[in-house]
PDB file of C-alpha atoms in Angstrom:
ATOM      1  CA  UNK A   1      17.350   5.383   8.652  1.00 52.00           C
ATOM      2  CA  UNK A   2      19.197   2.990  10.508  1.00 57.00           C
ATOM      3  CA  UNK A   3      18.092  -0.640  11.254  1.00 63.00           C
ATOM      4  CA  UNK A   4      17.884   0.133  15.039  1.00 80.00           C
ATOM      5  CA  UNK A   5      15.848   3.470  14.643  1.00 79.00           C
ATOM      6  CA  UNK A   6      13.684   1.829  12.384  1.00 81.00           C
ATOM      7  CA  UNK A   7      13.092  -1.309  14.805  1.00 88.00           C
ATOM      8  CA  UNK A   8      12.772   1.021  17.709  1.00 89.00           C
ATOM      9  CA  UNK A   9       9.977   3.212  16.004  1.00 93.00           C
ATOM     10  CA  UNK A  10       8.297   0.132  14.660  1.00 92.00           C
ATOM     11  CA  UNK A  11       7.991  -0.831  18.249  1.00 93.00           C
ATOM     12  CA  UNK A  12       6.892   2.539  19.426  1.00 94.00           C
ATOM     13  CA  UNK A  13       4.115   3.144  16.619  1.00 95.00           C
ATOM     14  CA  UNK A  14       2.964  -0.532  16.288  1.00 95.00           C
ATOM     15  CA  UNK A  15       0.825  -0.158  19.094  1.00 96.00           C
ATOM     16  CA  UNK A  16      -0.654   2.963  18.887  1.00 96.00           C
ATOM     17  CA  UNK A  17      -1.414   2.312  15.382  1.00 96.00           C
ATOM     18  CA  UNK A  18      -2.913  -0.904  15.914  1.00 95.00           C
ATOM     19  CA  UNK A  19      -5.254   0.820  18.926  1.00 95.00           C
ATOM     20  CA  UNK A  20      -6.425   3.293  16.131  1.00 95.00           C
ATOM     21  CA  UNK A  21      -7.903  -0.376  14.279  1.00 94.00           C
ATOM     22  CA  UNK A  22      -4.952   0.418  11.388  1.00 94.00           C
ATOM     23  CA  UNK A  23      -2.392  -1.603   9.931  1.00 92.00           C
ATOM     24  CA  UNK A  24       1.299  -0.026  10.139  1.00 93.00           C
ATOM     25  CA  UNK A  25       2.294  -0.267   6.287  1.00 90.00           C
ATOM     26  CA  UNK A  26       5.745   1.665   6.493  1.00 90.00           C
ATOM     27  CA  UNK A  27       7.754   3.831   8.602  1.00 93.00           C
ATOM     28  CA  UNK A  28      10.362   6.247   6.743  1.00 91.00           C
ATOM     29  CA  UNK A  29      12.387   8.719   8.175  1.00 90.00           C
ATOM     30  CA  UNK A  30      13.800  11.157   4.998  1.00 90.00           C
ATOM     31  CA  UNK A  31      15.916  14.675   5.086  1.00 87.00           C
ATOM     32  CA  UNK A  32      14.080  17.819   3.737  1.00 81.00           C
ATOM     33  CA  UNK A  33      16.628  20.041   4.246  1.00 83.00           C
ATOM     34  CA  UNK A  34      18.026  20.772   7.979  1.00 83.00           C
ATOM     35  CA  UNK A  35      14.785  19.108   9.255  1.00 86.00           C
ATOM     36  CA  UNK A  36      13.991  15.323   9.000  1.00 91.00           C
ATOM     37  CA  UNK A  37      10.988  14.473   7.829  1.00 93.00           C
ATOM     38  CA  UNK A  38       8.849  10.903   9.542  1.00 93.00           C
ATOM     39  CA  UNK A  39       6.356   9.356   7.327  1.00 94.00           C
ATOM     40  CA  UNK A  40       4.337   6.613   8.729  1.00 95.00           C
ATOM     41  CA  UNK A  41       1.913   5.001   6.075  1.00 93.00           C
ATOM     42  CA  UNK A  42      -1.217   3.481   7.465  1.00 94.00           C
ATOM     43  CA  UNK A  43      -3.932   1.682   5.970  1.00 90.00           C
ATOM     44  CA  UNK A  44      -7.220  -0.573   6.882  1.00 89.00           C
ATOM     45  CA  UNK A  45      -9.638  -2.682   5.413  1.00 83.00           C
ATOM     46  CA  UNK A  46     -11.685   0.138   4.847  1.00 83.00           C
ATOM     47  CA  UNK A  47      -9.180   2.812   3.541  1.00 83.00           C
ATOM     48  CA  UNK A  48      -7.963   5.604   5.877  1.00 89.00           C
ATOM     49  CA  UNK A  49      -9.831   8.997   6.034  1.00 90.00           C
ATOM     50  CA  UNK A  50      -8.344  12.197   6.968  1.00 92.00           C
ATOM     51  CA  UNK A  51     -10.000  12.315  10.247  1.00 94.00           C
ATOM     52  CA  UNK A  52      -8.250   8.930  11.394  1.00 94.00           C
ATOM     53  CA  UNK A  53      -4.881  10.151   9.807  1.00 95.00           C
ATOM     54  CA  UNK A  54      -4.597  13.298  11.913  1.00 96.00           C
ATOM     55  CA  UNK A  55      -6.374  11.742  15.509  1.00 96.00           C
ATOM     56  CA  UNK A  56      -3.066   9.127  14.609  1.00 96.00           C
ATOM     57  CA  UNK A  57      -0.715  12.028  14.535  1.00 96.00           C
ATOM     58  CA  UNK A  58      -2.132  13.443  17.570  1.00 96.00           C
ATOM     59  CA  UNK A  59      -1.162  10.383  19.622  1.00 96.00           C
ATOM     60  CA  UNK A  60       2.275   9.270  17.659  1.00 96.00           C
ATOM     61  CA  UNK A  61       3.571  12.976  18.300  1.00 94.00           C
ATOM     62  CA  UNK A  62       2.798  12.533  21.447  1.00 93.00           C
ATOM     63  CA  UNK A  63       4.059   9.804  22.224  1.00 93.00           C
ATOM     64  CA  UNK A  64       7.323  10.901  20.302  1.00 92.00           C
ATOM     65  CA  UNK A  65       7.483  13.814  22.682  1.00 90.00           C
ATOM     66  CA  UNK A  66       7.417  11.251  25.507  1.00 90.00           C
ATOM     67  CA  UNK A  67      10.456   9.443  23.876  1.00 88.00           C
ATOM     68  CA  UNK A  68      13.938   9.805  22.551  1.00 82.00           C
ATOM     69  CA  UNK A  69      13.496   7.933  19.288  1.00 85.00           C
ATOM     70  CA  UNK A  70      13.457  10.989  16.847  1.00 87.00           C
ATOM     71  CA  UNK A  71      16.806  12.277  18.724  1.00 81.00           C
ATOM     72  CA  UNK A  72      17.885  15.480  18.970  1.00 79.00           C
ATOM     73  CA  UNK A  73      17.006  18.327  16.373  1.00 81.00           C
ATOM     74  CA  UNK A  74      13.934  19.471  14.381  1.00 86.00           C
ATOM     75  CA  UNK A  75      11.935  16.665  12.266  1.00 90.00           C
ATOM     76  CA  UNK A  76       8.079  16.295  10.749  1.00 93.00           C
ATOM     77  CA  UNK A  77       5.354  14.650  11.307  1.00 94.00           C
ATOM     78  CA  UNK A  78       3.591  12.639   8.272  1.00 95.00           C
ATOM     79  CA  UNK A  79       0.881  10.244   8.771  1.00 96.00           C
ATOM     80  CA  UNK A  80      -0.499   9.411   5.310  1.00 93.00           C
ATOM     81  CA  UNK A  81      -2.335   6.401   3.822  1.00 90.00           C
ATOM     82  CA  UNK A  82      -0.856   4.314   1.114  1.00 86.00           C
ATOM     83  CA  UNK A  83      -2.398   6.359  -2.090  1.00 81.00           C
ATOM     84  CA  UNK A  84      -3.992   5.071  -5.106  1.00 75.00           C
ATOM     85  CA  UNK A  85      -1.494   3.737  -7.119  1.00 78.00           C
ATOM     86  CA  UNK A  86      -0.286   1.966  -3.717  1.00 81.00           C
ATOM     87  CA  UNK A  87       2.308  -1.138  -4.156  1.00 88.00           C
ATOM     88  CA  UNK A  88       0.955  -4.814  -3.128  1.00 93.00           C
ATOM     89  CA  UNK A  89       3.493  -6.372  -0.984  1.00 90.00           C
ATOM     90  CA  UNK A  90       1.364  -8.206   1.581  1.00 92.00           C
ATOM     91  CA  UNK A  91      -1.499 -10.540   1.352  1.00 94.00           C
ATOM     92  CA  UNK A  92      -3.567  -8.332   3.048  1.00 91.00           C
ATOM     93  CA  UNK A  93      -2.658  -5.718  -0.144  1.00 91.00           C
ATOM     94  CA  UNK A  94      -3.564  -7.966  -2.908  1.00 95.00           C
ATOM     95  CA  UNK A  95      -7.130  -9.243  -0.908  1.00 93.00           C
ATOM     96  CA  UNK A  96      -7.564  -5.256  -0.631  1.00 89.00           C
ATOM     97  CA  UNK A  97      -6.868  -4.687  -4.612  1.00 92.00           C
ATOM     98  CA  UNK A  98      -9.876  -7.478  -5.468  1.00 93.00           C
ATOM     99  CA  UNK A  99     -11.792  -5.947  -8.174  1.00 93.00           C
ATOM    100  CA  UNK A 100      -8.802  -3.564  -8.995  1.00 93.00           C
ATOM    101  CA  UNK A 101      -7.023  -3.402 -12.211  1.00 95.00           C
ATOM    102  CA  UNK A 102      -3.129  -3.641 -11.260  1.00 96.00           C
ATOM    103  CA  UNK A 103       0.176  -3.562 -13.281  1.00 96.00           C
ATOM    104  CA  UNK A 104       2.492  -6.692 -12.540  1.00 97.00           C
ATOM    105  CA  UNK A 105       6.199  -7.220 -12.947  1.00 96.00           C
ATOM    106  CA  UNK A 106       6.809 -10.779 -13.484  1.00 96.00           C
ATOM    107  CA  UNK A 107       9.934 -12.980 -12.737  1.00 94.00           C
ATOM    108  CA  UNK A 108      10.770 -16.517 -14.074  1.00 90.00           C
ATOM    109  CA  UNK A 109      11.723 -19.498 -11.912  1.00 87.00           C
ATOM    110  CA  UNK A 110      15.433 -18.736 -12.171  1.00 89.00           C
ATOM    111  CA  UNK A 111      14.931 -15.508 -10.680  1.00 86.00           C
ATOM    112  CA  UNK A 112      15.264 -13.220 -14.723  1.00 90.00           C
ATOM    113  CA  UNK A 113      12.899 -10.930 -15.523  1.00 89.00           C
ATOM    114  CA  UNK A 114       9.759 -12.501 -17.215  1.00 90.00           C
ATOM    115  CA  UNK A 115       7.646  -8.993 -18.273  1.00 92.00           C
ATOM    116  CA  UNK A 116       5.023  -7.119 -17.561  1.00 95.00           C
ATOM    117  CA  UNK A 117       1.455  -7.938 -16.936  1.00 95.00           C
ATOM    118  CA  UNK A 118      -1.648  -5.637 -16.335  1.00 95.00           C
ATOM    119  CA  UNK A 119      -4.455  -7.727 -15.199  1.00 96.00           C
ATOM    120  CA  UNK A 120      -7.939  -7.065 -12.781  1.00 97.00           C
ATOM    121  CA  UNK A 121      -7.168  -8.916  -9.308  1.00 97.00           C
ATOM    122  CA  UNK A 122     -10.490 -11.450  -9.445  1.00 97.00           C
ATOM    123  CA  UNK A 123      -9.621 -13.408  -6.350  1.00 97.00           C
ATOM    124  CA  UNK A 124      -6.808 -14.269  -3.936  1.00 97.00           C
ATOM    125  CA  UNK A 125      -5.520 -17.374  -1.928  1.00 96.00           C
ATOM    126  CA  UNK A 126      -2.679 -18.864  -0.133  1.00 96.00           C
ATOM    127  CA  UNK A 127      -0.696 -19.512  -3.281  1.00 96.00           C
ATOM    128  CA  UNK A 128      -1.408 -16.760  -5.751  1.00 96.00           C
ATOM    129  CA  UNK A 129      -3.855 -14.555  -7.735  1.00 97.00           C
ATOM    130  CA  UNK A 130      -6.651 -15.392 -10.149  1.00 97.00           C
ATOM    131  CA  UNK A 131      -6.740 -12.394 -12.786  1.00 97.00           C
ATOM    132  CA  UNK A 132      -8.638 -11.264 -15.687  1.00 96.00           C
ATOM    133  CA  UNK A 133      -6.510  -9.956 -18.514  1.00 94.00           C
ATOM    134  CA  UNK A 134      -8.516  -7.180 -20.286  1.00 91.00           C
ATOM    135  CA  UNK A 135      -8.713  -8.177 -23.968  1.00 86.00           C
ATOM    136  CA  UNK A 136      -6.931  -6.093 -26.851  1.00 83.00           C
ATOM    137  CA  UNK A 137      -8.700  -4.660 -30.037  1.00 83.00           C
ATOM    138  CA  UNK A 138     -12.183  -5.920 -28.880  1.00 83.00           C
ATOM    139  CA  UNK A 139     -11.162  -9.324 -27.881  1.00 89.00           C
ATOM    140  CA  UNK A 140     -12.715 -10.923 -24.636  1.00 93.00           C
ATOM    141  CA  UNK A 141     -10.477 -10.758 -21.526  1.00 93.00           C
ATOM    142  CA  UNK A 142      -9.028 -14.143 -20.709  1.00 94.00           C
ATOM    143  CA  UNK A 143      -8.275 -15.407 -16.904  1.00 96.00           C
ATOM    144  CA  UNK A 144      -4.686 -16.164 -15.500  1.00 96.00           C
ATOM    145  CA  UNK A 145      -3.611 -17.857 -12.517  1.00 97.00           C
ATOM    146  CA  UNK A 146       0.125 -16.021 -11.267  1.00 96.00           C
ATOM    147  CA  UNK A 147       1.458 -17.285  -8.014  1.00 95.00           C
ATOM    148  CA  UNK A 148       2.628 -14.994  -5.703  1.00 96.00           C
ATOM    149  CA  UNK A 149       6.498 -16.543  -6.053  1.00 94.00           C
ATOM    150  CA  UNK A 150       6.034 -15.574  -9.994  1.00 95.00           C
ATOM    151  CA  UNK A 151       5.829 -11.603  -8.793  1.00 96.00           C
ATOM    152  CA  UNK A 152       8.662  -9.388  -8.414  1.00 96.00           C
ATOM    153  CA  UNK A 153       6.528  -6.110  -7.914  1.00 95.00           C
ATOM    154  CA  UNK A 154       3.043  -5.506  -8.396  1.00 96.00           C
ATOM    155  CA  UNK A 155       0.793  -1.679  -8.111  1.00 94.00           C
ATOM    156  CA  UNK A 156      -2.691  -0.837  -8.491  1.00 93.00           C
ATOM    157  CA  UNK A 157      -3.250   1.164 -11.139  1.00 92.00           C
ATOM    158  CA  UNK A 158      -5.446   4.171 -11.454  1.00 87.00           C
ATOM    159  CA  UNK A 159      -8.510   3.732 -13.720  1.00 85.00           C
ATOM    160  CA  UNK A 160     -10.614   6.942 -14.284  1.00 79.00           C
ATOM    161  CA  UNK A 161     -13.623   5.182 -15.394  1.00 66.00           C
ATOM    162  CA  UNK A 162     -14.567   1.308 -15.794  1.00 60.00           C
ATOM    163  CA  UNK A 163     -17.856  -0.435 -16.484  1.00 52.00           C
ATOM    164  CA  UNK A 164     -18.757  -2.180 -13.145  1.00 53.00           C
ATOM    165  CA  UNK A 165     -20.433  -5.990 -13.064  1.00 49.00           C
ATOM    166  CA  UNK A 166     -24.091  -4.496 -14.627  1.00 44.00           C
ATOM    167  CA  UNK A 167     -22.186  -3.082 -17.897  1.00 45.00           C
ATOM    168  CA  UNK A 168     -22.600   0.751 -16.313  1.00 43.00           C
ATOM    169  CA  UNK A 169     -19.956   3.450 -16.854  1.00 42.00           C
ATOM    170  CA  UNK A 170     -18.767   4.218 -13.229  1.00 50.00           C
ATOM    171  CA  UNK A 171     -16.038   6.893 -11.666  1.00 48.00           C
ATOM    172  CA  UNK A 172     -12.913   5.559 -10.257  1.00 46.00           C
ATOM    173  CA  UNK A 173     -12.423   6.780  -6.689  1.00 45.00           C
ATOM    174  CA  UNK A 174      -8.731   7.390  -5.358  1.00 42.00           C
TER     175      UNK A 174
END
C-alpha cells in the first residue's frame, strides 16, 4: 500500500474509529487474489467484541462507498481486533499487557541483538517495564527493570492456564 493511500485512509478511518470509543491500531491493504483485501485492526481498553467490530464495518464501508480511497475494482472489508498473541508497540499496548506474560526481543546499546526474554509485564512507566521473570526448575521468579529503548520487539504470549494472585489455577482467556 502506498504511503499516500495509507495516509489518506488513516485520515478517513481515524475518525470514525475514534467515534466508536476505539483506538485505530493498523490499517493494511493486502491482495487475495483479483480482489484486495482492507484490514483495519482496532482495539480499546477493554478489548473489542464482535458486536463493536461489525457496527465499525457498517460505518467504515460506508463511508468507503462515499469515497474514492479504495479506487477502482473489487476489495474486502476486515475489521478485526489485535488477537491474543498481539505485538506491543505503543505505550498504551504494554499498560494493556499488565499482568500478562510476554516474550521480549532485546537489543544492546549499540543497536546488536541482545536475546530473548519472556517475562510477566508487572507495571509500566514513562521509561520502561518492571517484569517478573518466572523462575526455572522450581526457583522463585526474580524482577527486572527493561527500558523501553532496550526492546526491539515484544508479544504477549498465550498462557492456557496460570495461578492468579490467591495461588488458584485459572483459564487463560484469548
Amino acid at each position: 500500500m502506498s504511503t499516500t493511500q495509507s495516509e489518506r485512509l488513516r485520515g478517513l478511518l481515524e475518525p470514525l474509529v475514534s467515534a466508536a470509543d476505539l483506538d485505530l491500531e493498523e490499517i493494511e491493504v493486502s491482495r487475495a487474489g483479483r480482489r484486495r483485501v482492507l484490514r483495519v485492526v482496532v482495539d480499546s481498553e477493554d478489548g473489542v467484541d464482535l458486536d463493536a467490530c461489525a457496527e465499525l464495518s457498517r460505518v467504515i464501508s460506508e463511508q468507503l462507498d462515499e469515497t474514492d480511497a479504495m479506487g477502482d475494482g473489487e476489495y474486502q472489508l476486515e475489521v478485526t481486533s489485535p488477537g491474543a498473541e498481539r505485538p506491543l508497540r505503543e505505550h498504551r499496548h504494554y499498560v494493556r499487557a499488565k499482568g500478562r506474560l510476554a516474550r521480549f526481543q532485546l537489543t544492546a546499546p549499540d543497536g546488536s541483538p541482545a536475546g530473548e526474554l519472556v517475562a510477566r509485564i508487572l507495571d509500566v512507566d514513562d521509561e520502561g517495564l518492571d517484569l517478573e521473570v518466572p523462575g526455572v526448575k522450581g526457583r522463585k521468579p526474580t524482577a527486572r527493570r527493561i527500558a523501553f529503548a532496550e526492546i526491539a520487539k515484544a508479544r504477549v504470549e498465550i498462557e492456557f492456564s496460570r495461578k492468579d494472585s490467591n495461588g488458584i489455577q485459572k483459564e487463560e482467556e484469548a
